[in-house]
Amino acid sequence: MDPTRRPAVPAAPNGISPARPGIAGEIAAVALGGALGASLRGALDLAAHAVGLPSEVGTLAVNLSGTFVLGMLLARFGLARSRPWVRPFWMIGVLGSYTTFSTLALESRMLAHAQGDAAGGLLIAGSILLGLVAFEAGYRLSGSLR
Amino acid sequence: MIGVETWLAIALGGALGAVLRWSIDRLVLALRRHASESLAPINGTLVVNVLGSLALGWMALRDPTASTGADPSWLQPFWSVGLCGALTTFSTLCADAAGEARRAGATRMLLYVALTIGLGLVALALGGTMAP
């Protein structure tokens, strides 16, 4: 075995590493991550508003950045048992809460009322299309960095 | 500047929304084990995105004159950014769509995305018509 290559996860003293979160631990990780993710989005919304960006641009930036990072994390860790906290805390908690679909739907509806249905449809469908690109970009970049 | 109360409202709403999304996802997963393959495009992410849009529509689109009084200042950030923002998700929607494209092809991916957009917008509008 290559001695320079350390195992990704240090072995627990009992050899059965690492500890899987119990149901309570998983809920706590999701809740804590959710609180953090929502706060982060609140802060960025505020910052976008302060520099005069339209709210749609702020939402798009949040959604695309969060989706890019989720792609990276999924490529790096997948649903691996070796990092049992990555999924509940980072993927479900932080990134799930940081990104939003409901605000995107609301902003698309507002835009449709102000600028016509085509503009609203373009915002929601275009956002998801760009989201797919961001996800694939994160997924591939992370995979190629390994 | 916004106050500590607003931040707490957002964080608390975010924690609640995320746990609700996690619970609904598990519930839908359990239900799907007993359901037929025809339910395949309906997953937990779709359900939370539709429910969250309904809830946001109720807050953002309801008739303001029908309100019985002024909302407390924490309600809007708690509900809109915190709860609905965290209950619904864009990142998992894209991950699910990408997975759907890999597993079942582009048509199924488009069906999933179209269902999410269509049902989400209908739920949003429906939420706005709900009293009070």
Short mmCIF file of C-alpha atoms in Angstrom, two decimals:
data_model
loop_
_atom_site.label_atom_id
_atom_site.label_comp_id
_atom_site.label_asym_id
_atom_site.label_seq_id
_atom_site.Cartn_x
_atom_site.Cartn_y
_atom_site.Cartn_z
CA MET A 1 0.00 0.00 0.00
CA ASP A 2 1.22 3.46 -0.87
CA PRO A 3 2.32 5.00 2.46
CA THR A 4 1.75 8.57 1.23
CA ARG A 5 -1.90 7.84 0.65
CA ARG A 6 -3.83 8.36 3.80
CA PRO A 7 -7.24 6.86 4.22
CA ALA A 8 -10.01 9.39 3.57
CA VAL A 9 -11.47 8.82 7.00
CA PRO A 10 -9.43 8.13 10.11
CA ALA A 11 -10.33 4.85 11.67
CA ALA A 12 -12.29 5.00 14.91
CA PRO A 13 -10.68 3.25 17.88
CA ASN A 14 -13.21 0.44 17.68
CA GLY A 15 -12.38 -0.11 14.02
CA ILE A 16 -15.97 0.34 12.82
CA SER A 17 -15.52 3.80 11.42
CA PRO A 18 -17.04 6.26 11.19
CA ALA A 19 -20.08 6.59 13.39
CA ARG A 20 -23.32 6.79 11.45
CA PRO A 21 -25.63 9.51 12.66
CA GLY A 22 -28.66 8.20 14.46
CA ILE A 23 -32.06 9.55 13.52
CA ALA A 24 -31.82 12.33 16.13
CA GLY A 25 -28.34 13.26 14.97
CA GLU A 26 -29.49 13.37 11.38
CA ILE A 27 -32.43 15.65 12.22
CA ALA A 28 -30.12 17.91 14.23
CA ALA A 29 -27.67 18.12 11.33
CA VAL A 30 -30.47 18.93 8.87
CA ALA A 31 -31.91 21.58 11.21
CA LEU A 32 -28.56 23.24 11.90
CA GLY A 33 -27.62 23.17 8.22
CA GLY A 34 -31.07 24.51 7.32
CA ALA A 35 -30.70 27.43 9.73
CA LEU A 36 -27.27 28.25 8.28
CA GLY A 37 -28.36 27.94 4.66
CA ALA A 38 -31.42 30.15 5.12
CA SER A 39 -29.36 32.78 6.99
CA LEU A 40 -26.76 32.78 4.23
CA ARG A 41 -29.42 33.35 1.60
CA GLY A 42 -30.96 36.10 3.73
CA ALA A 43 -27.56 37.81 3.94
CA LEU A 44 -26.92 37.53 0.20
CA ASP A 45 -30.45 38.78 -0.61
CA LEU A 46 -29.73 41.78 1.56
CA ALA A 47 -26.35 42.38 -0.09
CA ALA A 48 -27.87 42.10 -3.57
CA HIS A 49 -30.57 44.56 -2.56
CA ALA A 50 -27.97 46.95 -1.14
CA VAL A 51 -26.01 47.13 -4.40
CA GLY A 52 -29.22 47.56 -6.37
CA LEU A 53 -29.41 44.17 -8.09
CA PRO A 54 -32.90 42.99 -9.03
CA SER A 55 -34.12 40.28 -6.65
CA GLU A 56 -34.31 37.82 -9.57
CA VAL A 57 -30.56 38.16 -10.11
CA GLY A 58 -29.87 37.55 -6.42
CA THR A 59 -32.07 34.44 -6.41
CA LEU A 60 -30.41 33.14 -9.57
CA ALA A 61 -26.92 33.69 -8.11
CA VAL A 62 -27.89 31.85 -4.92
CA ASN A 63 -29.52 28.99 -6.80
CA LEU A 64 -26.70 28.49 -9.29
CA SER A 65 -23.90 28.70 -6.72
CA GLY A 66 -25.67 26.26 -4.40
CA THR A 67 -26.35 23.83 -7.22
CA PHE A 68 -22.74 24.01 -8.41
CA VAL A 69 -21.51 23.14 -4.91
CA LEU A 70 -24.03 20.30 -4.62
CA GLY A 71 -22.68 18.87 -7.89
CA MET A 72 -19.15 19.05 -6.48
CA LEU A 73 -20.13 17.40 -3.20
CA LEU A 74 -22.09 14.62 -4.89
CA ALA A 75 -19.18 13.84 -7.22
CA ARG A 76 -16.71 13.90 -4.34
CA PHE A 77 -18.66 12.05 -1.70
CA GLY A 78 -21.72 10.68 -3.44
CA LEU A 79 -23.86 8.86 -0.96
CA ALA A 80 -20.70 7.36 0.53
CA ARG A 81 -20.88 5.87 3.97
CA SER A 82 -17.40 7.19 4.68
CA ARG A 83 -18.73 10.72 5.30
CA PRO A 84 -22.08 10.18 6.97
CA TRP A 85 -22.60 13.85 7.92
CA VAL A 86 -22.02 15.39 4.49
CA ARG A 87 -25.45 14.49 3.19
CA PRO A 88 -27.68 15.56 6.12
CA PHE A 89 -25.70 18.68 7.04
CA TRP A 90 -24.30 20.05 3.77
CA MET A 91 -26.51 18.61 1.02
CA ILE A 92 -29.94 18.46 2.67
CA GLY A 93 -29.45 21.14 5.31
CA VAL A 94 -27.22 23.96 4.08
CA LEU A 95 -27.57 23.69 0.30
CA GLY A 96 -31.20 22.56 0.34
CA SER A 97 -32.19 25.62 2.38
CA TYR A 98 -29.81 28.05 0.75
CA THR A 99 -31.32 27.39 -2.66
CA THR A 100 -35.02 27.97 -3.22
CA PHE A 101 -37.73 27.03 -5.65
CA SER A 102 -40.66 28.89 -4.07
CA THR A 103 -39.08 32.35 -4.42
CA LEU A 104 -38.13 31.54 -8.01
CA ALA A 105 -41.75 30.59 -8.73
CA LEU A 106 -43.01 33.79 -7.09
CA GLU A 107 -40.55 36.00 -8.98
CA SER A 108 -41.45 34.29 -12.26
CA ARG A 109 -45.11 34.97 -11.62
CA MET A 110 -44.40 38.61 -10.80
CA LEU A 111 -42.27 38.95 -13.92
CA ALA A 112 -45.00 37.33 -16.01
CA HIS A 113 -47.50 39.87 -14.71
CA ALA A 114 -45.16 42.81 -15.32
CA GLN A 115 -43.46 41.81 -18.58
CA GLY A 116 -45.64 39.09 -20.04
CA ASP A 117 -45.88 35.31 -19.75
CA ALA A 118 -42.88 34.71 -22.00
CA ALA A 119 -40.56 36.61 -19.64
CA GLY A 120 -41.87 34.73 -16.61
CA GLY A 121 -41.61 31.38 -18.35
CA LEU A 122 -38.10 32.18 -19.49
CA LEU A 123 -37.01 33.05 -15.95
CA ILE A 124 -38.21 29.80 -14.36
CA ALA A 125 -37.31 27.45 -17.22
CA GLY A 126 -34.04 29.25 -17.96
CA SER A 127 -33.06 29.15 -14.29
CA ILE A 128 -33.55 25.38 -14.17
CA LEU A 129 -31.67 24.90 -17.44
CA LEU A 130 -28.77 26.96 -16.09
CA GLY A 131 -29.06 25.00 -12.84
CA LEU A 132 -28.56 21.75 -14.75
CA VAL A 133 -25.46 23.24 -16.38
CA ALA A 134 -24.16 24.42 -12.98
CA PHE A 135 -24.79 20.97 -11.48
CA GLU A 136 -22.98 19.17 -14.29
CA ALA A 137 -20.13 21.68 -14.16
CA GLY A 138 -19.68 21.15 -10.41
CA TYR A 139 -19.99 17.39 -10.78
CA ARG A 140 -17.42 17.16 -13.57
CA LEU A 141 -14.99 19.68 -12.13
CA SER A 142 -14.97 17.88 -8.79
CA GLY A 143 -14.56 14.53 -10.51
CA SER A 144 -11.61 15.79 -12.54
CA LEU A 145 -9.92 17.23 -9.43
CA ARG A 146 -9.75 13.92 -7.62
CA MET B 1 -29.73 47.14 9.00
CA ILE B 2 -31.91 44.34 10.16
CA GLY B 3 -32.39 43.25 13.72
CA VAL B 4 -31.44 40.13 15.63
CA GLU B 5 -35.11 39.20 15.72
CA THR B 6 -35.24 39.01 11.93
CA TRP B 7 -32.13 36.82 11.76
CA LEU B 8 -33.51 34.50 14.39
CA ALA B 9 -36.77 34.29 12.48
CA ILE B 10 -34.95 33.35 9.27
CA ALA B 11 -32.71 30.79 11.00
CA LEU B 12 -35.60 29.19 12.87
CA GLY B 13 -37.74 29.09 9.73
CA GLY B 14 -34.79 27.60 7.85
CA ALA B 15 -34.28 24.87 10.44
CA LEU B 16 -38.00 24.01 10.45
CA GLY B 17 -38.29 24.06 6.66
CA ALA B 18 -35.25 21.82 6.22
CA VAL B 19 -36.47 19.25 8.76
CA LEU B 20 -39.93 19.32 7.17
CA ARG B 21 -38.37 18.70 3.74
CA TRP B 22 -36.29 15.83 5.12
CA SER B 23 -39.39 14.29 6.75
CA ILE B 24 -41.58 14.63 3.65
CA ASP B 25 -38.81 13.17 1.51
CA ARG B 26 -38.63 10.09 3.73
CA LEU B 27 -42.41 9.77 3.78
CA VAL B 28 -42.68 9.95 -0.02
CA LEU B 29 -39.84 7.44 -0.35
CA ALA B 30 -41.68 5.04 1.95
CA LEU B 31 -44.97 5.52 0.07
CA ARG B 32 -43.31 4.96 -3.27
CA ARG B 33 -42.09 1.55 -2.20
CA HIS B 34 -45.71 0.45 -2.15
CA ALA B 35 -46.75 2.34 -5.27
CA SER B 36 -46.53 1.41 -8.90
CA GLU B 37 -43.84 2.52 -11.32
CA SER B 38 -46.26 5.05 -12.87
CA LEU B 39 -45.69 7.32 -9.88
CA ALA B 40 -42.01 7.48 -10.75
CA PRO B 41 -41.76 11.20 -11.62
CA ILE B 42 -43.33 12.13 -8.30
CA ASN B 43 -40.64 12.29 -5.65
CA GLY B 44 -40.13 14.05 -2.36
CA THR B 45 -38.45 17.05 -3.98
CA LEU B 46 -41.45 17.62 -6.24
CA VAL B 47 -43.83 17.38 -3.28
CA VAL B 48 -41.91 19.86 -1.10
CA ASN B 49 -41.47 22.30 -3.97
CA VAL B 50 -45.21 22.29 -4.67
CA LEU B 51 -46.18 22.53 -0.98
CA GLY B 52 -43.65 25.31 -0.35
CA SER B 53 -44.91 27.28 -3.34
CA LEU B 54 -48.45 26.96 -1.99
CA ALA B 55 -47.29 28.26 1.38
CA LEU B 56 -45.36 31.15 -0.15
CA GLY B 57 -48.31 32.09 -2.37
CA TRP B 58 -50.50 32.20 0.70
CA MET B 59 -48.14 34.70 2.33
CA ALA B 60 -47.11 36.79 -0.67
CA LEU B 61 -50.22 36.85 -2.85
CA ARG B 62 -53.11 36.93 -0.40
CA ASP B 63 -55.45 39.86 -0.49
CA PRO B 64 -53.89 42.46 1.84
CA THR B 65 -57.25 44.07 2.56
CA ALA B 66 -58.55 40.78 3.92
CA SER B 67 -55.93 40.73 6.63
CA THR B 68 -57.31 41.12 10.11
CA GLY B 69 -54.40 43.28 11.19
CA ALA B 70 -50.74 44.12 10.59
CA ASP B 71 -48.40 41.13 10.49
CA PRO B 72 -45.71 41.06 13.15
CA SER B 73 -42.37 42.10 11.64
CA TRP B 74 -40.79 38.66 12.08
CA LEU B 75 -43.53 36.81 10.18
CA GLN B 76 -42.46 37.71 6.64
CA PRO B 77 -38.76 36.73 7.02
CA PHE B 78 -39.70 33.63 9.03
CA TRP B 79 -42.21 32.43 6.48
CA SER B 80 -40.82 33.55 3.11
CA VAL B 81 -37.03 33.35 3.42
CA GLY B 82 -36.86 30.85 6.29
CA LEU B 83 -39.66 28.30 6.10
CA CYS B 84 -40.64 28.37 2.41
CA GLY B 85 -37.09 29.04 1.24
CA ALA B 86 -35.81 26.02 3.15
CA LEU B 87 -38.78 23.74 2.51
CA THR B 88 -38.34 24.18 -1.23
CA THR B 89 -35.04 23.50 -2.93
CA PHE B 90 -33.47 24.30 -6.25
CA SER B 91 -30.20 22.41 -5.85
CA THR B 92 -31.84 19.02 -5.26
CA LEU B 93 -34.32 19.74 -8.04
CA CYS B 94 -31.41 20.10 -10.47
CA ALA B 95 -29.62 17.05 -9.05
CA ASP B 96 -32.82 15.01 -9.40
CA ALA B 97 -33.35 16.24 -12.96
CA ALA B 98 -29.76 15.37 -13.88
CA GLY B 99 -30.19 11.94 -12.31
CA GLU B 100 -33.47 11.44 -14.15
CA ALA B 101 -31.72 12.29 -17.46
CA ARG B 102 -28.97 9.74 -16.74
CA ARG B 103 -31.28 6.96 -15.62
CA ALA B 104 -34.40 7.43 -17.71
CA GLY B 105 -33.48 9.76 -20.56
CA ALA B 106 -34.11 13.35 -21.59
CA THR B 107 -37.87 12.95 -22.03
CA ARG B 108 -38.34 11.86 -18.45
CA MET B 109 -36.12 14.67 -17.25
CA LEU B 110 -38.21 17.22 -19.16
CA LEU B 111 -41.38 15.68 -17.76
CA TYR B 112 -40.03 16.04 -14.24
CA VAL B 113 -38.99 19.67 -14.75
CA ALA B 114 -42.28 20.56 -16.49
CA LEU B 115 -44.29 18.93 -13.67
CA THR B 116 -42.33 20.90 -11.07
CA ILE B 117 -42.80 24.22 -12.87
CA GLY B 118 -46.47 23.63 -13.72
CA LEU B 119 -47.59 22.32 -10.36
CA GLY B 120 -45.42 24.86 -8.54
CA LEU B 121 -47.00 27.83 -10.33
CA VAL B 122 -50.52 26.45 -9.90
CA ALA B 123 -49.88 25.87 -6.17
CA LEU B 124 -48.47 29.39 -5.79
CA ALA B 125 -51.59 30.92 -7.34
CA LEU B 126 -53.84 28.62 -5.32
CA GLY B 127 -52.07 29.66 -2.12
CA GLY B 128 -52.83 33.29 -2.90
CA THR B 129 -56.56 32.58 -3.06
CA MET B 130 -56.64 30.89 0.31
CA ALA B 131 -58.08 32.76 3.25
CA PRO B 132 -57.32 34.75 5.25
#
